[in-house]
XYZ file of C-alpha atoms in Angstrom:
233
model
C 23.557 47.769 30.520
C 25.308 46.272 27.526
C 24.183 43.067 25.823
C 27.505 41.566 26.889
C 26.620 42.171 30.527
C 23.168 40.596 30.029
C 24.755 37.544 28.464
C 27.213 37.121 31.299
C 24.420 37.398 33.880
C 22.504 34.625 32.106
C 25.665 32.540 31.953
C 26.204 33.102 35.678
C 22.719 31.751 36.370
C 23.378 28.650 34.277
C 26.774 28.056 35.890
C 25.443 28.438 39.402
C 24.909 25.293 41.436
C 22.315 27.064 43.575
C 20.784 30.346 44.636
C 23.652 31.216 46.997
C 26.227 30.843 44.244
C 24.158 32.899 41.838
C 23.695 35.725 44.324
C 27.380 35.887 45.212
C 28.223 36.039 41.519
C 25.694 38.816 40.977
C 27.007 40.965 43.825
C 30.591 40.610 42.613
C 29.446 41.497 39.102
C 27.583 44.553 40.399
C 30.827 45.969 41.767
C 32.384 45.534 38.332
C 29.465 47.019 36.403
C 28.361 49.958 38.582
C 31.013 52.727 38.664
C 31.898 53.848 42.176
C 30.579 50.715 43.878
C 33.142 49.225 46.241
C 30.772 46.599 47.610
C 27.284 45.240 47.015
C 24.762 43.119 48.907
C 21.270 41.712 48.386
C 18.589 42.070 51.045
C 15.454 39.901 50.961
C 12.677 39.358 53.472
C 12.324 35.722 54.493
C 10.197 34.303 57.304
C 9.146 37.807 58.262
C 12.603 39.339 58.650
C 15.192 40.963 56.438
C 18.326 38.976 55.668
C 21.423 39.526 53.565
C 21.401 36.637 51.127
C 24.756 37.468 49.599
C 27.513 40.048 49.638
C 30.386 40.816 47.319
C 34.019 40.355 48.204
C 35.074 43.309 50.297
C 31.671 43.910 51.900
C 32.389 45.141 55.468
C 31.090 42.712 58.056
C 27.895 43.836 59.772
C 27.151 46.641 57.320
C 23.628 45.349 56.606
C 23.078 43.557 59.910
C 23.452 46.806 61.838
C 20.560 48.226 59.799
C 18.360 45.207 60.527
C 19.103 45.517 64.239
C 18.288 49.229 64.243
C 15.228 48.780 62.034
C 16.432 51.633 59.839
C 18.989 52.416 57.200
C 19.059 52.712 53.402
C 18.543 49.012 52.622
C 15.823 48.591 55.281
C 13.926 51.658 54.067
C 14.258 50.669 50.403
C 13.022 47.127 51.082
C 10.112 48.231 53.267
C 8.928 51.299 51.338
C 9.821 50.252 47.794
C 11.522 53.618 47.310
C 15.142 54.131 46.336
C 17.383 55.458 49.105
C 20.613 57.347 48.484
C 22.980 58.764 51.061
C 25.624 60.687 49.063
C 27.701 61.497 52.147
C 27.172 59.499 55.327
C 29.286 62.033 57.199
C 26.464 64.527 56.684
C 23.569 62.035 56.858
C 20.776 62.856 59.339
C 18.211 60.128 58.553
C 20.126 57.266 60.127
C 22.720 58.833 62.461
C 23.599 55.652 64.369
C 23.994 53.610 61.211
C 25.908 56.390 59.462
C 28.499 56.434 62.247
C 28.940 52.666 61.997
C 29.223 52.679 58.205
C 31.820 55.443 58.312
C 33.848 53.385 60.790
C 34.058 50.606 58.181
C 35.284 52.953 55.455
C 31.944 53.353 53.679
C 31.163 56.984 52.754
C 28.042 56.672 50.600
C 25.224 54.151 50.148
C 22.583 53.478 47.517
C 19.735 50.983 48.050
C 17.562 50.120 45.043
C 14.259 48.264 45.663
C 14.236 44.783 44.174
C 10.938 43.543 42.727
C 10.681 39.769 43.132
C 7.792 37.414 42.467
C 6.144 36.337 45.711
C 8.541 38.379 47.878
C 7.602 41.527 49.784
C 10.656 43.527 50.731
C 13.958 43.264 48.880
C 16.749 45.582 47.763
C 20.160 45.625 46.140
C 22.613 47.711 48.152
C 25.613 49.509 46.700
C 28.357 51.029 48.853
C 31.025 53.562 47.919
C 34.208 54.649 49.650
C 34.065 58.280 48.522
C 31.404 60.935 49.058
C 28.851 60.811 46.217
C 30.822 58.011 44.558
C 27.536 56.584 43.233
C 25.895 59.870 42.231
C 26.429 59.427 38.492
C 25.872 55.646 38.618
C 22.301 55.488 39.869
C 20.868 54.665 36.447
C 23.423 51.889 36.036
C 22.512 50.554 39.491
C 18.789 50.569 38.643
C 19.379 48.784 35.354
C 21.566 46.172 36.999
C 19.007 45.612 39.761
C 16.192 45.118 37.247
C 18.268 42.607 35.279
C 19.334 40.816 38.458
C 15.690 40.551 39.544
C 14.900 38.431 36.496
C 17.758 36.050 37.223
C 16.920 35.822 40.937
C 13.241 35.152 40.164
C 14.230 32.194 37.990
C 16.565 30.857 40.674
C 13.893 31.234 43.381
C 11.345 29.388 41.240
C 13.831 26.553 40.716
C 14.558 26.472 44.448
C 10.841 26.350 45.271
C 10.321 23.572 42.720
C 13.133 21.508 44.214
C 11.732 22.061 47.695
C 8.264 21.046 46.512
C 9.645 17.880 44.908
C 11.501 17.051 48.123
C 8.294 17.533 50.113
C 6.433 15.171 47.792
C 9.136 12.510 48.128
C 9.055 12.844 51.903
C 5.273 12.544 51.932
C 5.399 9.407 49.793
C 8.067 7.837 51.987
C 6.069 8.700 55.104
C 2.938 7.176 53.619
C 4.812 3.989 52.738
C 6.235 3.609 56.262
C 2.853 4.256 57.867
C 1.177 1.706 55.594
C 3.806 -0.888 56.519
C 3.298 -0.235 60.225
C -0.483 -0.493 59.902
C -0.083 -3.830 58.154
C 2.195 -5.124 60.910
C -0.246 -4.106 63.654
C -3.141 -5.687 61.737
C -1.272 -8.994 61.443
C -0.071 -9.005 65.047
C -3.342 -7.923 66.699
C -5.733 -9.463 64.127
C -7.607 -6.188 63.688
C -8.757 -4.128 60.694
C -6.810 -1.228 59.126
C -8.877 1.547 60.737
C -8.426 0.121 64.233
C -4.707 -0.372 63.630
C -4.326 3.233 62.497
C -6.257 4.491 65.547
C -3.916 2.547 67.861
C -0.859 3.963 66.160
C -2.213 7.519 66.404
C -2.980 7.110 70.111
C 0.507 5.719 70.728
C 1.981 8.635 68.787
C 0.092 11.175 70.906
C 0.859 9.399 74.176
C 4.593 9.262 73.451
C 4.619 12.744 71.879
C 6.278 11.322 68.773
C 5.311 12.060 65.183
C 3.237 9.272 63.632
C 5.745 8.905 60.808
C 8.640 8.495 63.246
C 6.724 6.052 65.431
C 5.855 3.913 62.425
C 9.458 4.050 61.233
C 10.631 2.777 64.614
C 8.098 -0.071 64.531
C 9.078 -1.120 61.016
C 12.778 -1.012 61.946
C 12.195 -3.098 65.096
C 10.266 -5.758 63.200
C 12.881 -5.863 60.447
C 15.657 -6.259 63.040
C 13.763 -9.059 64.801
C 13.248 -10.866 61.497
C 16.930 -10.512 60.705
C 17.948 -12.003 64.054
C 15.450 -14.853 63.580
C 17.010 -15.827 60.251
C 20.507 -16.125 61.752
């Protein structure tokens, strides 16, 4: 891949407002950079199942989903085995007959799935689709190079996403702790009991009502605040 292509991939990552935007940009760029590719998609395992995170413009609907449903196909096998899968002519393909028939009905004649190595992810692939038999035969090296370069960009984006999620979790935990502390203080003042006893009462009420402790405390704080507001009127 040329240095110009590497630069534009980095620029795409910087421009992107999130992982989804980055992935869409990468798949569109793959079609431009890999000769014979009419469409491209990215498969990643999340929560125990394979998903298409992004697809280029022109990707036939259901092309990857049909593979996930069948549990077989080039992108499924590449993601699960870590081995590249190439079907030069789906009209003559015998490994995935049901999928091959579906792909041909969408106008896809050949498929190449390159395993995608991502940090902390088991099972991923970049999928290239061609409209002519063996359209990707001479482009496999270009597809591998693009996939390797894309992996670096996706890893960075995933780390940023995980960091943002972690920060959001911390903020939520702090807010929850603050609300619970306020509720404990209110129960202590109203019942004239210590903090441990107040917390035990709140936990029992939470279990009895089948409501999360955080939500129960939030309701209590809101009720007291509303009562105080009415009292000042």
